[in-house]
PDB file of C-alpha atoms and ligand atoms in Angstrom:
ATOM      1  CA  UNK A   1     -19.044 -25.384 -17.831  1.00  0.00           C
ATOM      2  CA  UNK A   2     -16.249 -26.353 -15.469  1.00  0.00           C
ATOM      3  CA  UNK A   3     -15.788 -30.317 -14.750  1.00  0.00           C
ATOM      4  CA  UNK A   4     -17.923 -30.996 -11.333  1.00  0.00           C
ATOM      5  CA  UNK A   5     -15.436 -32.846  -8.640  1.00  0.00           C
ATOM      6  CA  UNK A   6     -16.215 -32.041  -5.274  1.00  0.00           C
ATOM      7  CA  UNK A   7     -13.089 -31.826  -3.863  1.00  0.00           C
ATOM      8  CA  UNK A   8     -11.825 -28.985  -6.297  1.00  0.00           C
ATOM      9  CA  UNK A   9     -15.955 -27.646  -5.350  1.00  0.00           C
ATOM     10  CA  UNK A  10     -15.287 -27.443  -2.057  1.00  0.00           C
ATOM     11  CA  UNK A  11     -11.139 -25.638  -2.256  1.00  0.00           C
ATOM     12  CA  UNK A  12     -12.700 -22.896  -4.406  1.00  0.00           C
ATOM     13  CA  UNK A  13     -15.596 -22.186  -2.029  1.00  0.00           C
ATOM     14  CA  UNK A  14     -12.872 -21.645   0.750  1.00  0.00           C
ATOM     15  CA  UNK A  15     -10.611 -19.968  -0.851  1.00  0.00           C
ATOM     16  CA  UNK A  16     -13.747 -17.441  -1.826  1.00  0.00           C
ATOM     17  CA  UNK A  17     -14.741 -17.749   1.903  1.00  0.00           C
ATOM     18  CA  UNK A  18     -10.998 -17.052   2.662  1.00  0.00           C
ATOM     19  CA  UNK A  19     -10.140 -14.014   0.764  1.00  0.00           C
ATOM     20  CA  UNK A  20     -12.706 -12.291  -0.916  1.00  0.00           C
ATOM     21  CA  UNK A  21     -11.851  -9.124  -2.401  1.00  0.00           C
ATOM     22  CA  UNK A  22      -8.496  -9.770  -2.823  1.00  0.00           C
ATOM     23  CA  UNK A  23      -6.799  -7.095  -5.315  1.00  0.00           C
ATOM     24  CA  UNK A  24      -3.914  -7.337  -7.531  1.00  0.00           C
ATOM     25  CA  UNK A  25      -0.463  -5.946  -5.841  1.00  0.00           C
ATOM     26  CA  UNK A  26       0.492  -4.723  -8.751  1.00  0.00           C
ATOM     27  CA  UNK A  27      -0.148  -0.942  -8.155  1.00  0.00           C
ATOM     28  CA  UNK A  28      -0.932   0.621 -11.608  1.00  0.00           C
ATOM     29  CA  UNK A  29      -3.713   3.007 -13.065  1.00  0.00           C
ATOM     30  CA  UNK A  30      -3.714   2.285 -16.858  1.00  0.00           C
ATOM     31  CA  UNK A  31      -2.691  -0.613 -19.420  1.00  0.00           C
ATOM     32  CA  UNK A  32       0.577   0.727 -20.108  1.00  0.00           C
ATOM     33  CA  UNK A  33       1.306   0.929 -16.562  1.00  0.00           C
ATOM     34  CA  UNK A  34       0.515  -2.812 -15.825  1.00  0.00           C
ATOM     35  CA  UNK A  35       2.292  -3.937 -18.944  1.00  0.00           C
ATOM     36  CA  UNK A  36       5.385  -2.007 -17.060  1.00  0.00           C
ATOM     37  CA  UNK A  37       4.660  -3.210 -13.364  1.00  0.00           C
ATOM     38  CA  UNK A  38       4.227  -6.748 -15.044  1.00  0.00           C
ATOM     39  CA  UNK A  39       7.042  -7.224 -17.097  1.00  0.00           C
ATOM     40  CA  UNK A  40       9.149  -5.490 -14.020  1.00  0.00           C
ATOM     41  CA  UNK A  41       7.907  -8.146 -11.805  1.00  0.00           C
ATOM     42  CA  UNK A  42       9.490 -11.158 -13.477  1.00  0.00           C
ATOM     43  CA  UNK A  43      11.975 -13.322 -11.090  1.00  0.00           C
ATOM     44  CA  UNK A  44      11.458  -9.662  -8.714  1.00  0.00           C
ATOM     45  CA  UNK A  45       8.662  -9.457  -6.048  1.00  0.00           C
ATOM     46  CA  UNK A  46       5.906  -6.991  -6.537  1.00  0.00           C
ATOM     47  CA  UNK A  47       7.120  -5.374  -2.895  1.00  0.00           C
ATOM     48  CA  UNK A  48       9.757  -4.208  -5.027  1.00  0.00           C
ATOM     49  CA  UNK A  49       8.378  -3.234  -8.346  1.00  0.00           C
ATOM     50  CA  UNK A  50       5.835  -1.258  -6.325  1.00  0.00           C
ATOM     51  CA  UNK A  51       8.602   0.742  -4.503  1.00  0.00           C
ATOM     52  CA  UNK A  52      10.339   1.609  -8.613  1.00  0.00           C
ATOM     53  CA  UNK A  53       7.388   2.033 -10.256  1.00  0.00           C
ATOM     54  CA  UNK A  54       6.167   5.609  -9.139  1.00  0.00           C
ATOM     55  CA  UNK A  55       9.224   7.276 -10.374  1.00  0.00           C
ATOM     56  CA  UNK A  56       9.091   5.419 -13.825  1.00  0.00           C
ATOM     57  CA  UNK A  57       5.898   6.179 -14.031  1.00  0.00           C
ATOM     58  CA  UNK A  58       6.459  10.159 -12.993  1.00  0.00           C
ATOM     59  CA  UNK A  59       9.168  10.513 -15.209  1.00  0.00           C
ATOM     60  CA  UNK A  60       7.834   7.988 -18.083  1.00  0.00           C
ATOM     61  CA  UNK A  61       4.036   8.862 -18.001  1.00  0.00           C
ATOM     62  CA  UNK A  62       2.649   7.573 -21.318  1.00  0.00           C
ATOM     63  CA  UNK A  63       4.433   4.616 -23.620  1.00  0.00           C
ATOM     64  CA  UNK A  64       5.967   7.223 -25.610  1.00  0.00           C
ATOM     65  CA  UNK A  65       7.840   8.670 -23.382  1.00  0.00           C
ATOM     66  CA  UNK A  66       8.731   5.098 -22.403  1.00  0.00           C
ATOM     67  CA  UNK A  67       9.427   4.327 -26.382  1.00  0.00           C
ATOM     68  CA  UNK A  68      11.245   7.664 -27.140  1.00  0.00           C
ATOM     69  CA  UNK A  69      14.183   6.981 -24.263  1.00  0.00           C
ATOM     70  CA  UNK A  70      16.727   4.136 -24.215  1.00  0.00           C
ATOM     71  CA  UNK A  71      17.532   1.446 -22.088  1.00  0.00           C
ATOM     72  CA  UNK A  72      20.712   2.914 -20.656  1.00  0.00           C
ATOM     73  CA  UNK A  73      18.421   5.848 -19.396  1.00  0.00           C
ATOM     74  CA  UNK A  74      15.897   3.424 -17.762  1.00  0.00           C
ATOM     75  CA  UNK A  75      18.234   0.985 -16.410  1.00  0.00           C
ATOM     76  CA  UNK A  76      19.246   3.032 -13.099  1.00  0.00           C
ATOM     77  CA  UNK A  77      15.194   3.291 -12.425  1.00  0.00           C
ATOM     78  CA  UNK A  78      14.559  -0.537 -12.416  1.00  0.00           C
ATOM     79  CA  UNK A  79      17.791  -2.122 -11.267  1.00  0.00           C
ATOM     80  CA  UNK A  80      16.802  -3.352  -8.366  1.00  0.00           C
ATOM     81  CA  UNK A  81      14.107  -5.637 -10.039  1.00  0.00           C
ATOM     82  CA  UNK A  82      16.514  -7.472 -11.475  1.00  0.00           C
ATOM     83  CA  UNK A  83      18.213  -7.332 -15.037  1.00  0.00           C
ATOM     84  CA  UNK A  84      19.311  -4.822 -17.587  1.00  0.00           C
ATOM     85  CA  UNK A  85      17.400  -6.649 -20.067  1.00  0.00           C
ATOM     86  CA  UNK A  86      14.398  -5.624 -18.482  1.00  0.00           C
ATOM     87  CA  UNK A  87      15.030  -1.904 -19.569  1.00  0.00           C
ATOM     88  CA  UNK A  88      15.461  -3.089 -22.428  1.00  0.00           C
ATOM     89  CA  UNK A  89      12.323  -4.979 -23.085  1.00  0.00           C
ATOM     90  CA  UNK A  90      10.730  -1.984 -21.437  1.00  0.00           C
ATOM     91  CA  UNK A  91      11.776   0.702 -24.313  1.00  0.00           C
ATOM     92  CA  UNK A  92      11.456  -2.003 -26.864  1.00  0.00           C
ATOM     93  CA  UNK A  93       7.826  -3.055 -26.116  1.00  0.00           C
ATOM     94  CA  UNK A  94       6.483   0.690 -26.166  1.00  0.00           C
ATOM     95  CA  UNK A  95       8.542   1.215 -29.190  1.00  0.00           C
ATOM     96  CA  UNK A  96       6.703  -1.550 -31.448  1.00  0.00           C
ATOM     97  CA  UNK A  97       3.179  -0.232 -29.107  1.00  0.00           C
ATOM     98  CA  UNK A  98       4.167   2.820 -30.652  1.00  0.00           C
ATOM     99  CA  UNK A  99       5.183   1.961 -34.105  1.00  0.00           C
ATOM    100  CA  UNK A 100       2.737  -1.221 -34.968  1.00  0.00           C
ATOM    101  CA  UNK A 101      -0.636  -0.486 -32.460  1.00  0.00           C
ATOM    102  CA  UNK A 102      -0.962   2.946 -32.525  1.00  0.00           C
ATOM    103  CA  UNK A 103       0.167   3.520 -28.799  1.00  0.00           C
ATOM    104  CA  UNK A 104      -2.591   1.393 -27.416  1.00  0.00           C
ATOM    105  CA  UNK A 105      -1.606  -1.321 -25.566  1.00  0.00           C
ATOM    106  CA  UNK A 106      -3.348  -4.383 -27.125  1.00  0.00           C
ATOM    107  CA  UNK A 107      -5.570  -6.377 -26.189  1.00  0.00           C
ATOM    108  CA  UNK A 108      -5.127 -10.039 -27.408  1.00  0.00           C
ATOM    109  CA  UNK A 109      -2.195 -13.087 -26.280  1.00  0.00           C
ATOM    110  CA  UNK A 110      -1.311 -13.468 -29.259  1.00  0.00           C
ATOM    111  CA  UNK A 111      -0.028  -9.310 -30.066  1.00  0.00           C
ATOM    112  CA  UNK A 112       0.412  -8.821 -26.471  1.00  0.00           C
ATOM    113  CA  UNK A 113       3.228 -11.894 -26.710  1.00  0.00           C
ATOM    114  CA  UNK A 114       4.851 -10.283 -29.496  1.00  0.00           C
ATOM    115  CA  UNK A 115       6.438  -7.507 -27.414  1.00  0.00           C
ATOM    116  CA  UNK A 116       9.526  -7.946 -26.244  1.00  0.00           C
ATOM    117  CA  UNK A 117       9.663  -9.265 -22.270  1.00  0.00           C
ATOM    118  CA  UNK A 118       5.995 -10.617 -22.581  1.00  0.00           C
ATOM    119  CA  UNK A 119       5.188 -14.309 -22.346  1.00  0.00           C
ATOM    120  CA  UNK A 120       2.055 -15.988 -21.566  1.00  0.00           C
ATOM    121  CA  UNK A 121       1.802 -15.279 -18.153  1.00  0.00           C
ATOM    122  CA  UNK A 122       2.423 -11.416 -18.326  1.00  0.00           C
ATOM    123  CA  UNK A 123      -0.047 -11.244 -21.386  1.00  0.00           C
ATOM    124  CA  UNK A 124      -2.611 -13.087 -18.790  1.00  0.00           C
ATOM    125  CA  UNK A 125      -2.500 -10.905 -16.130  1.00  0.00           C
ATOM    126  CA  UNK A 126      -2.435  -7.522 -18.416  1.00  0.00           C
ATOM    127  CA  UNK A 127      -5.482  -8.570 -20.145  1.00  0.00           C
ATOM    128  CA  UNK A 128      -6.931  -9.734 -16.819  1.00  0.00           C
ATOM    129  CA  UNK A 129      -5.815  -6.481 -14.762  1.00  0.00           C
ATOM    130  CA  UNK A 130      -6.691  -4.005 -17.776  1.00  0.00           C
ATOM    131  CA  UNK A 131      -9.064  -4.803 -20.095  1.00  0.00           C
ATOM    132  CA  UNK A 132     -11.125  -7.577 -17.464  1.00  0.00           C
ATOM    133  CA  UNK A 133     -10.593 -10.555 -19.707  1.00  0.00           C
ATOM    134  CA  UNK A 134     -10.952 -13.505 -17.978  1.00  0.00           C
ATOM    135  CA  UNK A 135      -7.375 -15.176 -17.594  1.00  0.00           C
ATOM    136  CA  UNK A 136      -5.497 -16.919 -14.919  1.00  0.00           C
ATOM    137  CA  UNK A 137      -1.675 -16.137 -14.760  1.00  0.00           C
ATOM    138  CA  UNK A 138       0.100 -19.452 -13.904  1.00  0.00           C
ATOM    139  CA  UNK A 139       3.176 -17.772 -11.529  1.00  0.00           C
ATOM    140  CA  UNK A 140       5.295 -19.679  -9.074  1.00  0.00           C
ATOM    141  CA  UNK A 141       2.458 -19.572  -6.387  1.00  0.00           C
ATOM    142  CA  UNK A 142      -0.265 -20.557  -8.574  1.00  0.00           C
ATOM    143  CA  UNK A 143       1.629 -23.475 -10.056  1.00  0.00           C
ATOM    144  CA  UNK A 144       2.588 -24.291  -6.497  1.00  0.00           C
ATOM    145  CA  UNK A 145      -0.732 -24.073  -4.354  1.00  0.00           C
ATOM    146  CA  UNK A 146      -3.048 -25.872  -7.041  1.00  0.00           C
ATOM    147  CA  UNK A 147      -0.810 -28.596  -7.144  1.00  0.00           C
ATOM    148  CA  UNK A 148      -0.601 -28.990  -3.590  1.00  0.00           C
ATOM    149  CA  UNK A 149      -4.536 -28.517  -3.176  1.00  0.00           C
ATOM    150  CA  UNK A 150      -5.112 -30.658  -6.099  1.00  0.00           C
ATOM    151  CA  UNK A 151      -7.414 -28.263  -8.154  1.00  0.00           C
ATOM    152  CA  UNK A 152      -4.620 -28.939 -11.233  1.00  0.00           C
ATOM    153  CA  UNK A 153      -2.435 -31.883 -11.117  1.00  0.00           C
ATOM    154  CA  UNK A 154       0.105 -31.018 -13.500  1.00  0.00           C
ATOM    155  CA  UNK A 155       3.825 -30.689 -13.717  1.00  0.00           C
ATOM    156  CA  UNK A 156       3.880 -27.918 -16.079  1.00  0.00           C
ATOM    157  CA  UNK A 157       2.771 -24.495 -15.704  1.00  0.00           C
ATOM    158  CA  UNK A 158       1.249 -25.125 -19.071  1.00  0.00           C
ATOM    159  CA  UNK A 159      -0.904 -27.979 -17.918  1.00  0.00           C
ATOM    160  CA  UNK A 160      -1.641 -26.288 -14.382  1.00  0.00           C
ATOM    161  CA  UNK A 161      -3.063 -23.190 -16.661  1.00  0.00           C
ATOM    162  CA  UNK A 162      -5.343 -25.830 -18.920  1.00  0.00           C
ATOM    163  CA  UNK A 163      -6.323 -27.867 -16.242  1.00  0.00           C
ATOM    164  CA  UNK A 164      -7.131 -24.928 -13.958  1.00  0.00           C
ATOM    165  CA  UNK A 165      -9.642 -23.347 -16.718  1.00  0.00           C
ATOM    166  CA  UNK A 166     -11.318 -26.310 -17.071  1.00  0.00           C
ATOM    167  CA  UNK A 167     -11.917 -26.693 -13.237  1.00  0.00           C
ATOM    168  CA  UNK A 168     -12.613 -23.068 -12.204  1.00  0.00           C
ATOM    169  CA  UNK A 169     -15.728 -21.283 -13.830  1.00  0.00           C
ATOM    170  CA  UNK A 170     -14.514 -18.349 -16.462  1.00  0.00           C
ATOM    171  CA  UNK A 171     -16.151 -15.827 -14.907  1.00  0.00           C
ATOM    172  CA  UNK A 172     -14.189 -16.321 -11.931  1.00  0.00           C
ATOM    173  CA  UNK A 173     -10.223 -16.931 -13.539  1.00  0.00           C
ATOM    174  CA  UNK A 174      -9.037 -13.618 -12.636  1.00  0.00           C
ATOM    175  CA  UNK A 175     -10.485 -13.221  -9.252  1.00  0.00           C
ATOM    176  CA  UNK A 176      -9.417 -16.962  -8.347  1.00  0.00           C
ATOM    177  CA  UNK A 177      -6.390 -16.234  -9.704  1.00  0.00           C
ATOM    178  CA  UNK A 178      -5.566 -12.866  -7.430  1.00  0.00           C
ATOM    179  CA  UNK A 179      -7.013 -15.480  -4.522  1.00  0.00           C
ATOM    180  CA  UNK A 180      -4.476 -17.872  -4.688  1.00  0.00           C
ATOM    181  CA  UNK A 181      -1.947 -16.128  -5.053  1.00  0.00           C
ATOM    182  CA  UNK A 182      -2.556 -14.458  -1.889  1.00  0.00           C
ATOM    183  CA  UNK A 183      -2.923 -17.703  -0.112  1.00  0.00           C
ATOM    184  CA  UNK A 184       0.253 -18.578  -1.397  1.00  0.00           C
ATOM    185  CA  UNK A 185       2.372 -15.812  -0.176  1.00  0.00           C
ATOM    186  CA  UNK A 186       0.416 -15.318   3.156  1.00  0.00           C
ATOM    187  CA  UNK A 187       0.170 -19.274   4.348  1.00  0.00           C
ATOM    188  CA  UNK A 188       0.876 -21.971   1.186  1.00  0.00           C
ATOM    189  CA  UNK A 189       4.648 -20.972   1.274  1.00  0.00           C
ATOM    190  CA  UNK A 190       6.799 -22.719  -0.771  1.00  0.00           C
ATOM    191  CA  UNK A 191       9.249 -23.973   1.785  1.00  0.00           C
ATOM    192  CA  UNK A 192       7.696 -23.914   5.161  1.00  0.00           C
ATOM    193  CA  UNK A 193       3.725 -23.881   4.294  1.00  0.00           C
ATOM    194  CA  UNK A 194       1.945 -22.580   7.557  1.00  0.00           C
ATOM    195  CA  UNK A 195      -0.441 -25.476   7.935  1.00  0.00           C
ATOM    196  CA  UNK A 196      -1.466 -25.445  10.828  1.00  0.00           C
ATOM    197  CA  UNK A 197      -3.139 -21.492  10.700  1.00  0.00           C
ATOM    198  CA  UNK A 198      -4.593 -22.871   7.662  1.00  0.00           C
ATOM    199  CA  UNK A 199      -8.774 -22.993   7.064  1.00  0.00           C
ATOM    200  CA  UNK A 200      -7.691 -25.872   4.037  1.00  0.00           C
ATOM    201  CA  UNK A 201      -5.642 -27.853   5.756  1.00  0.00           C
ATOM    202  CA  UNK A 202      -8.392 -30.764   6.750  1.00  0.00           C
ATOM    203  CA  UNK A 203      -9.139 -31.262   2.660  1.00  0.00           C
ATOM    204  CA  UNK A 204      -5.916 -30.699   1.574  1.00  0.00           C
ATOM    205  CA  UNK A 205      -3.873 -33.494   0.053  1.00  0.00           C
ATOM    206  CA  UNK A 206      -0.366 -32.361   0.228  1.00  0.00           C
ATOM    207  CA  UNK A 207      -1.027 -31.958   4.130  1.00  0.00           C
ATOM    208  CA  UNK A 208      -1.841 -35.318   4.580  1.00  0.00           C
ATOM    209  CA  UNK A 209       0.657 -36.446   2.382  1.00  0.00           C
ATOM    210  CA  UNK A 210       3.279 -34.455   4.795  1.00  0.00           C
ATOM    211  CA  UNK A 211       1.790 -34.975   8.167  1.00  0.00           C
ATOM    212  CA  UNK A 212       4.454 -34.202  10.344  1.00  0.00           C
ATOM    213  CA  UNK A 213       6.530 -32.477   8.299  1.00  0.00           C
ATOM    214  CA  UNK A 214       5.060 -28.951   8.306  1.00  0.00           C
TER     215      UNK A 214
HETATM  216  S1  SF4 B 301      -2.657 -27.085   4.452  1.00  0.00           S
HETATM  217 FE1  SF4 B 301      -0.560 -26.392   4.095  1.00  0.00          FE
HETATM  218  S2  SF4 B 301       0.016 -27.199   2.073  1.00  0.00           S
HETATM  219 FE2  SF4 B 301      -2.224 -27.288   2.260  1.00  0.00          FE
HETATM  220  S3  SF4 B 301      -2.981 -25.377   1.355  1.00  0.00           S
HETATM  221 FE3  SF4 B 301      -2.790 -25.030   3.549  1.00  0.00          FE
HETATM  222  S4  SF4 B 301      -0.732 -24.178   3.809  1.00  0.00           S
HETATM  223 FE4  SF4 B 301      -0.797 -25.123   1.765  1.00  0.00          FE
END
């Protein structure tokens, strides 16, 4: 059972007034495809990952076709998210999918964070996005907008993650997750926050603590 403060009561019931139905970005149809799209998306946008990902996934369909090429292969398909270590984590992370779970992607932190390229965060939101475990993925906009709403208050993304599944009820981490994420790319942007189009700004303490500014 969550902590009851009303203040953090009262964000969450906007932000499911706000944006219900909001639905990952990511586009993917499988486990193995997420796990892909996720670990692409690191320091790159999902804009971007969504624009490489169809040919990977035409000409890499299943994680052993993924495991049984090389990173000098896949580089040319993802370079424009970023890195060539990414490839490489890629072909790596089916490989041992391959070789130590029976080409199943699995299902729990603590195998998902053996493979290479996958921390906390992208074993959060592939067990959220595939398999429906509740999880919230503490990214850049997540860390960002709780603190400023004051549903964490926490200058760690570890923190933020603890503090925001004590304060937001299990069964909605994933969902509440996906929601403030989009309120953080559409209006809680990191350098110029569009306060004054936004339905939060009357209870929200980094507002008030910026009057003027934004
Ligand atoms: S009022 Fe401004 S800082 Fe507060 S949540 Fe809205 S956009 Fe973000």
């Amino acid at each position: 059972m969550p902590n009851y403060n009303p203040h953090i009561d009262k964000v969450l019931q906007m932000l499911r007034d706000m944006y219900p139905g909001v639905k990952p970005s990511l586009n993917f149809s499988n486990p193995y495809e997420i796990l892909v799209a996720t670990i692409l998306s690191a320091q790159s946008t999902d804009k971007q990952v969504n624009k490489v990902t169809p040919a990977v996934f035409r000409d890499f369909p299943t994680v052993y076709d993924m495991a049984n090429t090389t990173p000098e292969i896949l580089y040319p398909y993802v370079k424009s998210c970023g890195f060539k270590s990414k490839a490489n984590n890629l072909v790596m992370a089916a490989r041992k999918i391959v070789e130590q779970f029976g080409g199943e992607v699995p299902r729990t932190h603590e195998e998902l964070m053996t493979l290479s390229g996958v921390g906390l965060k992208t074993a959060d939101v592939v067990l959220s996005h595939a398999f429906g475990v509740p999880a919230i993925a503490v990214d850049t906009h997540v860390f960002r907008v709780s603190n400023r709403l004051k549903i964490a208050d926490a200058n760690t993304v570890e923190k933020t993650r603890e503090q925001l599944m004590e304060n937001i009820p299990m069964e909605e981490w994933s969902s509440m997750h996906l929601k403030i994420i989009h309120h953080g790319r559409e209006l809680c942007k990191a350098r110029n926050p569009l306060c004054s189009s936004c339905a939060l700004q009357d209870i929200c303490p980094h507002y008030f603590k910026n009057k003027g500014e934004n």
